[in-house]
């Protein structure tokens, strides 16, 4: 059994404070820490208590609760969330895409325009390439429809990595071995994604908060925006929801991360429950 | 391969601007019969610091939920006096959704809402005072407890005091102790007041004993 986390002065977080913090953090970020995460949470909380010079959990919590700018909450969110991406992460949503979302979308497509999917943030490209592989492997409609996959990030450095398409064993560890063989070439101890997959995704730089940046991003059928909104404050979430609403075709879907909820942010979207996932839909005029 | 690469996001035909995107053109577009045009006018107007009044005026009569959402977001971004005044007016609306949306927006504007909080908390309409207390629930401002304490000390309406005491039961510190102890004496016939002040005081005592 792990001992309780403590800071330099021996301060620890008691059960009551942990529960109080967990409830507050969930309300603010949508992230809920199970009891088994207690050590992880305590350690980071104590780190921020030290960093802010707070004398106790209570004084830190007051700072967190009432700080006008929200910088400390943001710092804490950054510390509490692990920015990790890998192929087939949260695969259940890709399953939902091929078994539910796309069938519904093509049913209402009145022209033969391509299906358009937007993955944001692109990070180093794992999600966008996962989408392509999933479509090719598991969606029968791929023989009938053209699909465009666009992936965007604010960080040009990470986009370069995405375009390079070379991944560590950790990044591909959840791929079935036959897909790893089929779509990747080993390079030393890493894996390079095949050129035709790489060429099928367009990567762009975009700041989701900049209206002029996102104006051209329109007519999408599905948007994947997973584990990004948790980093945003409320106003930024509202802005992102506005942008996604304008970017989607009527009837289009947005997929968020499993700890995120559009319902807490905006009433613009309908909640849709599919067997594999809960997603959010821009209403069509006819429903 | 059926996955086709798009070269770059292109401005599609329907997005091409039909009118000048200047302040006058955009405020005129707020009255368009087409909700998509109104929505984009709102989003673009958020870049103009002087747009708060026009947006607030539109908010009161905007029937489309998506446009209304965009206006609320734009007013929150602008966050100036005109924007806040527009949101305050919504607190008096009979439209519950609009009222709640205005409260949510105001919670995001602590620096701008704080200077008018005393005025809101002394409004003649007890409902507006209750909405002001509800805004305090998530307002990031160091005076939150001071405002709540003043409410339970002076507000004559039991429902306003009950709302404030309820919030204090979550976050009261020693500065509110005396006011909490006196509150049941102001409303001796109200069991909820007794319950909620008991709860707040119990939590204070627990904090003190730790």
PDB file of N, CA and C in Angstrom, chain B residues 21-28 30 38 40-59 61 70-87:
ATOM      1  N   UNK B  21     -17.723  43.909 -44.252  1.00  0.00           N
ATOM      2  CA  UNK B  21     -17.758  43.434 -42.867  1.00  0.00           C
ATOM      3  C   UNK B  21     -17.344  44.564 -41.932  1.00  0.00           C
ATOM      4  N   UNK B  22     -17.869  45.754 -42.170  1.00  0.00           N
ATOM      5  CA  UNK B  22     -17.568  46.845 -41.252  1.00  0.00           C
ATOM      6  C   UNK B  22     -18.669  46.924 -40.190  1.00  0.00           C
ATOM      7  N   UNK B  23     -18.472  47.815 -39.238  1.00  0.00           N
ATOM      8  CA  UNK B  23     -19.390  47.872 -38.099  1.00  0.00           C
ATOM      9  C   UNK B  23     -20.831  48.115 -38.545  1.00  0.00           C
ATOM     10  N   UNK B  24     -21.005  49.092 -39.423  1.00  0.00           N
ATOM     11  CA  UNK B  24     -22.370  49.415 -39.855  1.00  0.00           C
ATOM     12  C   UNK B  24     -23.006  48.263 -40.618  1.00  0.00           C
ATOM     13  N   UNK B  25     -22.197  47.651 -41.504  1.00  0.00           N
ATOM     14  CA  UNK B  25     -22.720  46.529 -42.290  1.00  0.00           C
ATOM     15  C   UNK B  25     -23.117  45.363 -41.385  1.00  0.00           C
ATOM     16  N   UNK B  26     -22.282  45.110 -40.394  1.00  0.00           N
ATOM     17  CA  UNK B  26     -22.557  43.972 -39.503  1.00  0.00           C
ATOM     18  C   UNK B  26     -23.760  44.232 -38.599  1.00  0.00           C
ATOM     19  N   UNK B  27     -23.865  45.457 -38.079  1.00  0.00           N
ATOM     20  CA  UNK B  27     -25.030  45.737 -37.223  1.00  0.00           C
ATOM     21  C   UNK B  27     -26.317  45.690 -38.057  1.00  0.00           C
ATOM     22  N   UNK B  28     -26.231  46.092 -39.328  1.00  0.00           N
ATOM     23  CA  UNK B  28     -27.404  45.981 -40.198  1.00  0.00           C
ATOM     24  C   UNK B  28     -27.741  44.501 -40.416  1.00  0.00           C
ATOM     25  N   UNK B  30     -27.468  42.181 -38.417  1.00  0.00           N
ATOM     26  CA  UNK B  30     -28.121  41.594 -37.235  1.00  0.00           C
ATOM     27  C   UNK B  30     -29.631  41.489 -37.421  1.00  0.00           C
ATOM     28  N   UNK B  38     -27.269  36.335 -39.600  1.00  0.00           N
ATOM     29  CA  UNK B  38     -27.272  36.986 -38.275  1.00  0.00           C
ATOM     30  C   UNK B  38     -26.180  36.392 -37.393  1.00  0.00           C
ATOM     31  N   UNK B  40     -23.360  34.916 -38.212  1.00  0.00           N
ATOM     32  CA  UNK B  40     -21.998  35.326 -38.577  1.00  0.00           C
ATOM     33  C   UNK B  40     -21.762  36.807 -38.295  1.00  0.00           C
ATOM     34  N   UNK B  41     -22.822  37.595 -38.412  1.00  0.00           N
ATOM     35  CA  UNK B  41     -22.688  39.019 -38.055  1.00  0.00           C
ATOM     36  C   UNK B  41     -22.330  39.137 -36.577  1.00  0.00           C
ATOM     37  N   UNK B  42     -22.986  38.338 -35.758  1.00  0.00           N
ATOM     38  CA  UNK B  42     -22.699  38.361 -34.322  1.00  0.00           C
ATOM     39  C   UNK B  42     -21.249  37.980 -34.068  1.00  0.00           C
ATOM     40  N   UNK B  43     -20.812  36.896 -34.687  1.00  0.00           N
ATOM     41  CA  UNK B  43     -19.453  36.419 -34.422  1.00  0.00           C
ATOM     42  C   UNK B  43     -18.410  37.447 -34.860  1.00  0.00           C
ATOM     43  N   UNK B  44     -18.663  38.081 -35.995  1.00  0.00           N
ATOM     44  CA  UNK B  44     -17.712  39.089 -36.467  1.00  0.00           C
ATOM     45  C   UNK B  44     -17.782  40.365 -35.624  1.00  0.00           C
ATOM     46  N   UNK B  45     -18.987  40.696 -35.159  1.00  0.00           N
ATOM     47  CA  UNK B  45     -19.119  41.907 -34.341  1.00  0.00           C
ATOM     48  C   UNK B  45     -18.358  41.781 -33.022  1.00  0.00           C
ATOM     49  N   UNK B  46     -18.160  40.565 -32.559  1.00  0.00           N
ATOM     50  CA  UNK B  46     -17.421  40.374 -31.299  1.00  0.00           C
ATOM     51  C   UNK B  46     -16.013  40.941 -31.386  1.00  0.00           C
ATOM     52  N   UNK B  47     -15.524  41.176 -32.610  1.00  0.00           N
ATOM     53  CA  UNK B  47     -14.187  41.771 -32.781  1.00  0.00           C
ATOM     54  C   UNK B  47     -14.220  43.297 -32.636  1.00  0.00           C
ATOM     55  N   UNK B  48     -15.421  43.882 -32.604  1.00  0.00           N
ATOM     56  CA  UNK B  48     -15.543  45.339 -32.505  1.00  0.00           C
ATOM     57  C   UNK B  48     -15.853  45.739 -31.057  1.00  0.00           C
ATOM     58  N   UNK B  49     -14.971  46.515 -30.424  1.00  0.00           N
ATOM     59  CA  UNK B  49     -15.201  46.867 -29.017  1.00  0.00           C
ATOM     60  C   UNK B  49     -16.511  47.624 -28.785  1.00  0.00           C
ATOM     61  N   UNK B  50     -17.030  48.288 -29.810  1.00  0.00           N
ATOM     62  CA  UNK B  50     -18.235  49.101 -29.599  1.00  0.00           C
ATOM     63  C   UNK B  50     -19.528  48.329 -29.844  1.00  0.00           C
ATOM     64  N   UNK B  51     -19.430  47.008 -29.996  1.00  0.00           N
ATOM     65  CA  UNK B  51     -20.603  46.247 -30.454  1.00  0.00           C
ATOM     66  C   UNK B  51     -21.547  45.845 -29.333  1.00  0.00           C
ATOM     67  N   UNK B  52     -21.152  46.041 -28.069  1.00  0.00           N
ATOM     68  CA  UNK B  52     -21.945  45.523 -26.938  1.00  0.00           C
ATOM     69  C   UNK B  52     -23.401  45.968 -26.978  1.00  0.00           C
ATOM     70  N   UNK B  53     -23.633  47.244 -27.225  1.00  0.00           N
ATOM     71  CA  UNK B  53     -24.998  47.773 -27.211  1.00  0.00           C
ATOM     72  C   UNK B  53     -25.867  47.144 -28.282  1.00  0.00           C
ATOM     73  N   UNK B  54     -25.330  47.058 -29.497  1.00  0.00           N
ATOM     74  CA  UNK B  54     -26.103  46.483 -30.614  1.00  0.00           C
ATOM     75  C   UNK B  54     -26.411  45.009 -30.358  1.00  0.00           C
ATOM     76  N   UNK B  55     -25.430  44.304 -29.828  1.00  0.00           N
ATOM     77  CA  UNK B  55     -25.644  42.876 -29.565  1.00  0.00           C
ATOM     78  C   UNK B  55     -26.652  42.663 -28.437  1.00  0.00           C
ATOM     79  N   UNK B  56     -26.514  43.485 -27.389  1.00  0.00           N
ATOM     80  CA  UNK B  56     -27.448  43.360 -26.261  1.00  0.00           C
ATOM     81  C   UNK B  56     -28.870  43.667 -26.711  1.00  0.00           C
ATOM     82  N   UNK B  57     -29.010  44.673 -27.580  1.00  0.00           N
ATOM     83  CA  UNK B  57     -30.345  45.031 -28.076  1.00  0.00           C
ATOM     84  C   UNK B  57     -30.921  43.880 -28.898  1.00  0.00           C
ATOM     85  N   UNK B  58     -30.082  43.252 -29.705  1.00  0.00           N
ATOM     86  CA  UNK B  58     -30.553  42.136 -30.534  1.00  0.00           C
ATOM     87  C   UNK B  58     -30.950  40.939 -29.656  1.00  0.00           C
ATOM     88  N   UNK B  59     -30.182  40.716 -28.589  1.00  0.00           N
ATOM     89  CA  UNK B  59     -30.417  39.557 -27.730  1.00  0.00           C
ATOM     90  C   UNK B  59     -31.861  39.522 -27.220  1.00  0.00           C
ATOM     91  N   UNK B  61     -34.555  40.394 -28.566  1.00  0.00           N
ATOM     92  CA  UNK B  61     -35.622  40.011 -29.486  1.00  0.00           C
ATOM     93  C   UNK B  61     -35.219  38.876 -30.418  1.00  0.00           C
ATOM     94  N   UNK B  70     -24.718  32.596 -29.751  1.00  0.00           N
ATOM     95  CA  UNK B  70     -23.564  33.332 -30.280  1.00  0.00           C
ATOM     96  C   UNK B  70     -23.505  34.733 -29.665  1.00  0.00           C
ATOM     97  N   UNK B  71     -24.669  35.366 -29.484  1.00  0.00           N
ATOM     98  CA  UNK B  71     -24.679  36.708 -28.885  1.00  0.00           C
ATOM     99  C   UNK B  71     -24.168  36.652 -27.442  1.00  0.00           C
ATOM    100  N   UNK B  72     -24.637  35.652 -26.696  1.00  0.00           N
ATOM    101  CA  UNK B  72     -24.197  35.544 -25.298  1.00  0.00           C
ATOM    102  C   UNK B  72     -22.689  35.331 -25.215  1.00  0.00           C
ATOM    103  N   UNK B  73     -22.163  34.495 -26.096  1.00  0.00           N
ATOM    104  CA  UNK B  73     -20.714  34.275 -26.102  1.00  0.00           C
ATOM    105  C   UNK B  73     -19.986  35.570 -26.468  1.00  0.00           C
ATOM    106  N   UNK B  74     -20.523  36.272 -27.474  1.00  0.00           N
ATOM    107  CA  UNK B  74     -19.886  37.519 -27.904  1.00  0.00           C
ATOM    108  C   UNK B  74     -19.918  38.568 -26.785  1.00  0.00           C
ATOM    109  N   UNK B  75     -21.048  38.671 -26.087  1.00  0.00           N
ATOM    110  CA  UNK B  75     -21.142  39.641 -24.988  1.00  0.00           C
ATOM    111  C   UNK B  75     -20.161  39.282 -23.874  1.00  0.00           C
ATOM    112  N   UNK B  76     -20.004  37.991 -23.627  1.00  0.00           N
ATOM    113  CA  UNK B  76     -19.048  37.569 -22.594  1.00  0.00           C
ATOM    114  C   UNK B  76     -17.627  37.929 -23.012  1.00  0.00           C
ATOM    115  N   UNK B  77     -17.348  37.745 -24.294  1.00  0.00           N
ATOM    116  CA  UNK B  77     -16.005  38.123 -24.784  1.00  0.00           C
ATOM    117  C   UNK B  77     -15.784  39.619 -24.658  1.00  0.00           C
ATOM    118  N   UNK B  78     -16.792  40.399 -25.028  1.00  0.00           N
ATOM    119  CA  UNK B  78     -16.644  41.860 -24.973  1.00  0.00           C
ATOM    120  C   UNK B  78     -16.534  42.315 -23.517  1.00  0.00           C
ATOM    121  N   UNK B  79     -17.490  41.880 -22.702  1.00  0.00           N
ATOM    122  CA  UNK B  79     -17.422  42.105 -21.261  1.00  0.00           C
ATOM    123  C   UNK B  79     -17.346  43.565 -20.834  1.00  0.00           C
ATOM    124  N   UNK B  80     -17.785  44.489 -21.678  1.00  0.00           N
ATOM    125  CA  UNK B  80     -17.729  45.902 -21.272  1.00  0.00           C
ATOM    126  C   UNK B  80     -19.051  46.294 -20.594  1.00  0.00           C
ATOM    127  N   UNK B  81     -19.170  47.585 -20.284  1.00  0.00           N
ATOM    128  CA  UNK B  81     -20.352  48.031 -19.535  1.00  0.00           C
ATOM    129  C   UNK B  81     -21.641  47.765 -20.319  1.00  0.00           C
ATOM    130  N   UNK B  82     -21.608  48.063 -21.608  1.00  0.00           N
ATOM    131  CA  UNK B  82     -22.821  47.853 -22.418  1.00  0.00           C
ATOM    132  C   UNK B  82     -23.214  46.378 -22.435  1.00  0.00           C
ATOM    133  N   UNK B  83     -22.203  45.526 -22.554  1.00  0.00           N
ATOM    134  CA  UNK B  83     -22.476  44.082 -22.579  1.00  0.00           C
ATOM    135  C   UNK B  83     -23.080  43.642 -21.251  1.00  0.00           C
ATOM    136  N   UNK B  84     -22.466  44.089 -20.152  1.00  0.00           N
ATOM    137  CA  UNK B  84     -22.965  43.687 -18.834  1.00  0.00           C
ATOM    138  C   UNK B  84     -24.362  44.261 -18.600  1.00  0.00           C
ATOM    139  N   UNK B  85     -24.572  45.515 -18.993  1.00  0.00           N
ATOM    140  CA  UNK B  85     -25.913  46.108 -18.829  1.00  0.00           C
ATOM    141  C   UNK B  85     -26.957  45.293 -19.603  1.00  0.00           C
ATOM    142  N   UNK B  86     -26.577  44.852 -20.783  1.00  0.00           N
ATOM    143  CA  UNK B  86     -27.491  44.029 -21.594  1.00  0.00           C
ATOM    144  C   UNK B  86     -27.818  42.718 -20.899  1.00  0.00           C
ATOM    145  N   UNK B  87     -26.809  42.128 -20.288  1.00  0.00           N
ATOM    146  CA  UNK B  87     -27.035  40.868 -19.571  1.00  0.00           C
ATOM    147  C   UNK B  87     -27.915  41.090 -18.334  1.00  0.00           C
TER     148      UNK B  87
END
